[in-house]
mmCIF file of C-alpha atoms in Angstrom:
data_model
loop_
_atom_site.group_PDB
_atom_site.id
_atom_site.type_symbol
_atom_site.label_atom_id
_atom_site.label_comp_id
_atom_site.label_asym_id
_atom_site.label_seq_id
_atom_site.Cartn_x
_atom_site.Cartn_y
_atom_site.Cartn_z
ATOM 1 C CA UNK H 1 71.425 107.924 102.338
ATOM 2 C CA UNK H 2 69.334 104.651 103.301
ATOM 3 C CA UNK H 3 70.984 101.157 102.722
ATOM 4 C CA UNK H 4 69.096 99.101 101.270
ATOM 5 C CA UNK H 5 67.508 95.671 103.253
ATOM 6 C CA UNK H 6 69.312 93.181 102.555
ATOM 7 C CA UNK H 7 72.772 95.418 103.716
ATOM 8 C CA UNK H 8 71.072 96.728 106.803
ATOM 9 C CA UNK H 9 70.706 92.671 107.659
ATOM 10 C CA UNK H 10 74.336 92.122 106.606
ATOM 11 C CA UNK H 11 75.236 94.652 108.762
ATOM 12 C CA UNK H 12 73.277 93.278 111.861
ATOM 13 C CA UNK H 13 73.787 89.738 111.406
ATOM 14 C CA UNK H 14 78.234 90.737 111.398
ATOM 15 C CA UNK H 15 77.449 92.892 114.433
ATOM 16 C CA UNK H 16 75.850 89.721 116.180
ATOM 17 C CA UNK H 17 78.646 87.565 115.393
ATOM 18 C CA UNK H 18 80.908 90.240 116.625
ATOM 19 C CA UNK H 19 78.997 89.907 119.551
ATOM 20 C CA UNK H 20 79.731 86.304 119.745
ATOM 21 C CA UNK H 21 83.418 86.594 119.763
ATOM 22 C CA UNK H 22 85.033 83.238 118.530
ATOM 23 C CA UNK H 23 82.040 81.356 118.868
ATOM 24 C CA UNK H 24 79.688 79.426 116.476
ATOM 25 C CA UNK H 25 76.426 80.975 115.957
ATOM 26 C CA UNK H 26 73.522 79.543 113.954
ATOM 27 C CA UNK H 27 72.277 81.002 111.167
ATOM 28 C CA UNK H 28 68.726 79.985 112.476
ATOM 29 C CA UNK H 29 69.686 81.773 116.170
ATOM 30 C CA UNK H 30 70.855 85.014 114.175
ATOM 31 C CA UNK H 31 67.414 85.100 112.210
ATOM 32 C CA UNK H 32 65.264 84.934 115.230
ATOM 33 C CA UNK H 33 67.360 87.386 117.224
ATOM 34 C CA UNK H 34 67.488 89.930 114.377
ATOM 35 C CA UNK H 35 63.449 89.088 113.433
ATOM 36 C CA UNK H 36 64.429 88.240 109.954
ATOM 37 C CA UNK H 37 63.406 85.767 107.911
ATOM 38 C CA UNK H 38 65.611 82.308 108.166
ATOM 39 C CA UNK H 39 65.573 82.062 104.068
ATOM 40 C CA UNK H 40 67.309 86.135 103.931
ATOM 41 C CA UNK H 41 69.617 85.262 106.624
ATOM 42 C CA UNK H 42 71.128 82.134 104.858
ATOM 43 C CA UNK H 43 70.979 83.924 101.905
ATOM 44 C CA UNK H 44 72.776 86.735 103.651
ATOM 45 C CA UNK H 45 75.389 84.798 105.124
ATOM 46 C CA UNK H 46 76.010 83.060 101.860
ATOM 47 C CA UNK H 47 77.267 86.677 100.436
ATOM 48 C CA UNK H 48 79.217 87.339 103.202
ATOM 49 C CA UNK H 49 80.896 83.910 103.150
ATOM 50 C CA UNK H 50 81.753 85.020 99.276
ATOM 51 C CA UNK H 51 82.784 88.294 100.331
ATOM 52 C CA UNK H 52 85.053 86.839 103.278
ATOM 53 C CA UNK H 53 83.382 88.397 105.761
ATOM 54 C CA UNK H 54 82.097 85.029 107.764
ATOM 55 C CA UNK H 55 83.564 81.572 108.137
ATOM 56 C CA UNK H 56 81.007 78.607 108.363
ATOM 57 C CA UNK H 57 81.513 75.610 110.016
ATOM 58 C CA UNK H 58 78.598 72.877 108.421
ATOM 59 C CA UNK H 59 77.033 69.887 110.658
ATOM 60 C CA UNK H 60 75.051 69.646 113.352
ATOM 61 C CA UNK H 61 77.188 71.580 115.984
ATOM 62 C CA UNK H 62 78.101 74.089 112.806
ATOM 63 C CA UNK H 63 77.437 77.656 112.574
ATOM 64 C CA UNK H 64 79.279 81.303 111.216
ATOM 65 C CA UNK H 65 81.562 83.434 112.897
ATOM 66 C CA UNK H 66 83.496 86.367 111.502
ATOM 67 C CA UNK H 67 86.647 85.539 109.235
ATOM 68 C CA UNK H 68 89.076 88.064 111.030
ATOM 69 C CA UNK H 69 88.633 90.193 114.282
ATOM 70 C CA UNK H 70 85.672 92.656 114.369
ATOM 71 C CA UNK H 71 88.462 95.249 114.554
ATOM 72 C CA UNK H 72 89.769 94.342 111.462
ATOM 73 C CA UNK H 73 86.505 95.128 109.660
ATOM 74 C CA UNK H 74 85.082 98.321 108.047
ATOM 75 C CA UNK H 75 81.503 98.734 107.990
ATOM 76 C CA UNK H 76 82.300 100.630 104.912
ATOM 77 C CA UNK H 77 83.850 97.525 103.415
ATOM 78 C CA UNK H 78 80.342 95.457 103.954
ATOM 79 C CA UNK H 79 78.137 98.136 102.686
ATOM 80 C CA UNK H 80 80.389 98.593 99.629
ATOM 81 C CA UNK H 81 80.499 94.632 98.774
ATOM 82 C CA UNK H 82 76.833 94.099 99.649
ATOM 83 C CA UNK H 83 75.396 97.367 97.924
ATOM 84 C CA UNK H 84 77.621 96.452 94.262
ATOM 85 C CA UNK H 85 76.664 92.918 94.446
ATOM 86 C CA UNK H 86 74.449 92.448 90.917
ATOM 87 C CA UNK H 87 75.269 95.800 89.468
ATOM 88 C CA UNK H 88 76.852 96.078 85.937
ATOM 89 C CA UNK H 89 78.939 98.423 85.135
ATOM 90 C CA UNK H 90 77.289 101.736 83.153
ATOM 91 C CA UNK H 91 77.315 102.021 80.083
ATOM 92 C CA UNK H 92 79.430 105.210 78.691
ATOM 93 C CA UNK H 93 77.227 108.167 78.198
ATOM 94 C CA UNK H 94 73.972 106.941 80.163
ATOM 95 C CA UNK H 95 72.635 108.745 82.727
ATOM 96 C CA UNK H 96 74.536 111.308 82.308
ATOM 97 C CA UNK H 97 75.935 113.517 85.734
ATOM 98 C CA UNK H 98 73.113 112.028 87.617
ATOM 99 C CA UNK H 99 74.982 108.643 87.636
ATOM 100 C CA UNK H 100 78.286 110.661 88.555
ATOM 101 C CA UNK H 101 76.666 113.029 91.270
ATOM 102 C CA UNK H 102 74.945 109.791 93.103
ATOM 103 C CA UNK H 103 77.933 107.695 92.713
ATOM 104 C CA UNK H 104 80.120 110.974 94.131
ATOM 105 C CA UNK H 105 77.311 111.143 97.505
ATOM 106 C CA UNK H 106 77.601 107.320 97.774
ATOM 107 C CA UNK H 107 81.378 107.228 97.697
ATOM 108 C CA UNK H 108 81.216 110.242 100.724
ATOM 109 C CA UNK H 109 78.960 108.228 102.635
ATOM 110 C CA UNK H 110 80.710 104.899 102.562
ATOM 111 C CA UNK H 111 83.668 107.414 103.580
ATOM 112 C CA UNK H 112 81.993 107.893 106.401
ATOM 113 C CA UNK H 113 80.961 104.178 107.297
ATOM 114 C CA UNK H 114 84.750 103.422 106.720
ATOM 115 C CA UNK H 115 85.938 105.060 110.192
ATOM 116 C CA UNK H 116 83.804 102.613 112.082
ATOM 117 C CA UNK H 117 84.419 99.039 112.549
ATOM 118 C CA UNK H 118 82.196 96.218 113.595
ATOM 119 C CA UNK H 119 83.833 96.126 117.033
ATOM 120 C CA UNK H 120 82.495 99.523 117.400
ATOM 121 C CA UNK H 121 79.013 98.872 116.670
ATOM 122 C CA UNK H 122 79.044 95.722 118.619
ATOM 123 C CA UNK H 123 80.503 97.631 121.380
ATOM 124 C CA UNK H 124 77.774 100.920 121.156
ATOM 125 C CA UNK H 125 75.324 98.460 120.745
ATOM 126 C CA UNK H 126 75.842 96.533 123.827
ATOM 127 C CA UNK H 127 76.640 99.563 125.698
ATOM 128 C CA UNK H 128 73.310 101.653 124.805
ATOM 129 C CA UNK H 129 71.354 98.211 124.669
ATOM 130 C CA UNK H 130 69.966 99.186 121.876
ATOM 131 C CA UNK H 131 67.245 96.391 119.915
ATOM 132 C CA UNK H 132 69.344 95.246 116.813
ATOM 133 C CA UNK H 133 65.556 94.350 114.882
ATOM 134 C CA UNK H 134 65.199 98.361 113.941
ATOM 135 C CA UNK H 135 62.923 98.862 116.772
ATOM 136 C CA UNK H 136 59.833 97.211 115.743
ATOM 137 C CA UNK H 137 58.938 95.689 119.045
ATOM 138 C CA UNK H 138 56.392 98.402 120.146
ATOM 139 C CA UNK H 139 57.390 98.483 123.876
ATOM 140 C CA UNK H 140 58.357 101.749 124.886
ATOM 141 C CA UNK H 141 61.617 103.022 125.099
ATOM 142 C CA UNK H 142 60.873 105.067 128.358
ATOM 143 C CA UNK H 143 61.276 101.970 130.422
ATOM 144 C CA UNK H 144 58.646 103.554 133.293
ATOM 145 C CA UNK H 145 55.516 101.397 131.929
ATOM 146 C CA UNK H 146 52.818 103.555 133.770
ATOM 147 C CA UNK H 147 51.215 103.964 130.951
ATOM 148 C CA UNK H 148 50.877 107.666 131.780
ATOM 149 C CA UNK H 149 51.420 110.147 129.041
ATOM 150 C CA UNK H 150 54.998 111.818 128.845
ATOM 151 C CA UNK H 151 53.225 115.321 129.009
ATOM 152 C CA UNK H 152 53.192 117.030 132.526
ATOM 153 C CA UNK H 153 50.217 118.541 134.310
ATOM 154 C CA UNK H 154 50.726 121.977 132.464
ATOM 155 C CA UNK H 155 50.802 120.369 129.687
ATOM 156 C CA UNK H 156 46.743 120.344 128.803
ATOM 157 C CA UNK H 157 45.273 119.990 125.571
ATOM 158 C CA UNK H 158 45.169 123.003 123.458
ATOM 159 C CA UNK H 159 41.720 124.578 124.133
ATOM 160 C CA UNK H 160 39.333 126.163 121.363
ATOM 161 C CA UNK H 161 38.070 129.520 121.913
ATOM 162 C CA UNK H 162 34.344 130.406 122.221
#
């Protein structure tokens, strides 16, 4: 299953306040770290303020940081409150057992998302230094920059035959 956008950043911008600990942490600073736009992030953090998720602090030395420990919350909790917000209950009788059958796989995969907290993506994502933007920088992840091809000397070109 994919989550949507706007989840994916709710996701990522918890994770980097994780990362912050106790601290304050502008909602600007969190956009430009997570190459998102500052308008989605505020708009972001103004659903997971609702949702209890963050605390914000307003003024000029203001910011967000998480309401309780990262320990303390499921990701399966923030993809559930972010991924329901605006949807209406169905109506009886439409859709049939495709609604029941999608809401059955969704239900197992927020399961899933339930055994891991945000301490533990904060912690495998610090650990593996992996880019929090999805990977959209371009560089390589090979780290040797000699520009050089990965493939080996017997590894030529497949040749045509004459």
């Amino acid at each position: 299953m994919r989550l949507n956008k706007s989840t994916s950043h709710a996701v990522r911008i918890l994770i980097d306040c994780a990362k912050a600990e106790s601290r304050l942490v502008k909602v600007a600073d969190i956009a430009e770290r997570l190459d998102i736009t500052q308008q989605n992030a505020f708009k972001i953090v103004h659903l997971l303020s609702k949702a209890g998720f963050l605390t914000s602090v307003r003024g000029r030395h203001g910011g967000v940081r998480l309401a309780r420990p990262a320990v303390q919350i499921r990701v399966g909790d923030v993809v559930r409150s972010i991924e329901t917000l605006g949807q209406e209950e169905k109506p009886a009788g439409t859709g049939g057992n495709l609604h029941r059958i999608v809401d059955d796989a969704l239900d197992a995969f927020i399961s899933v998302l339930d055994q891991h907290t945000l301490e533990d993506m904060a912690g495998a994502s610090q650990s593996t230094g992996t880019r929090e933007s999805g990977g959209r920088s371009g560089k390589s992840r090979s780290g040797g920059g000699s520009g050089r091809s990965r493939r080996g000397p017997q590894q030529s070109a497949p040749r045509t035959l004459g």
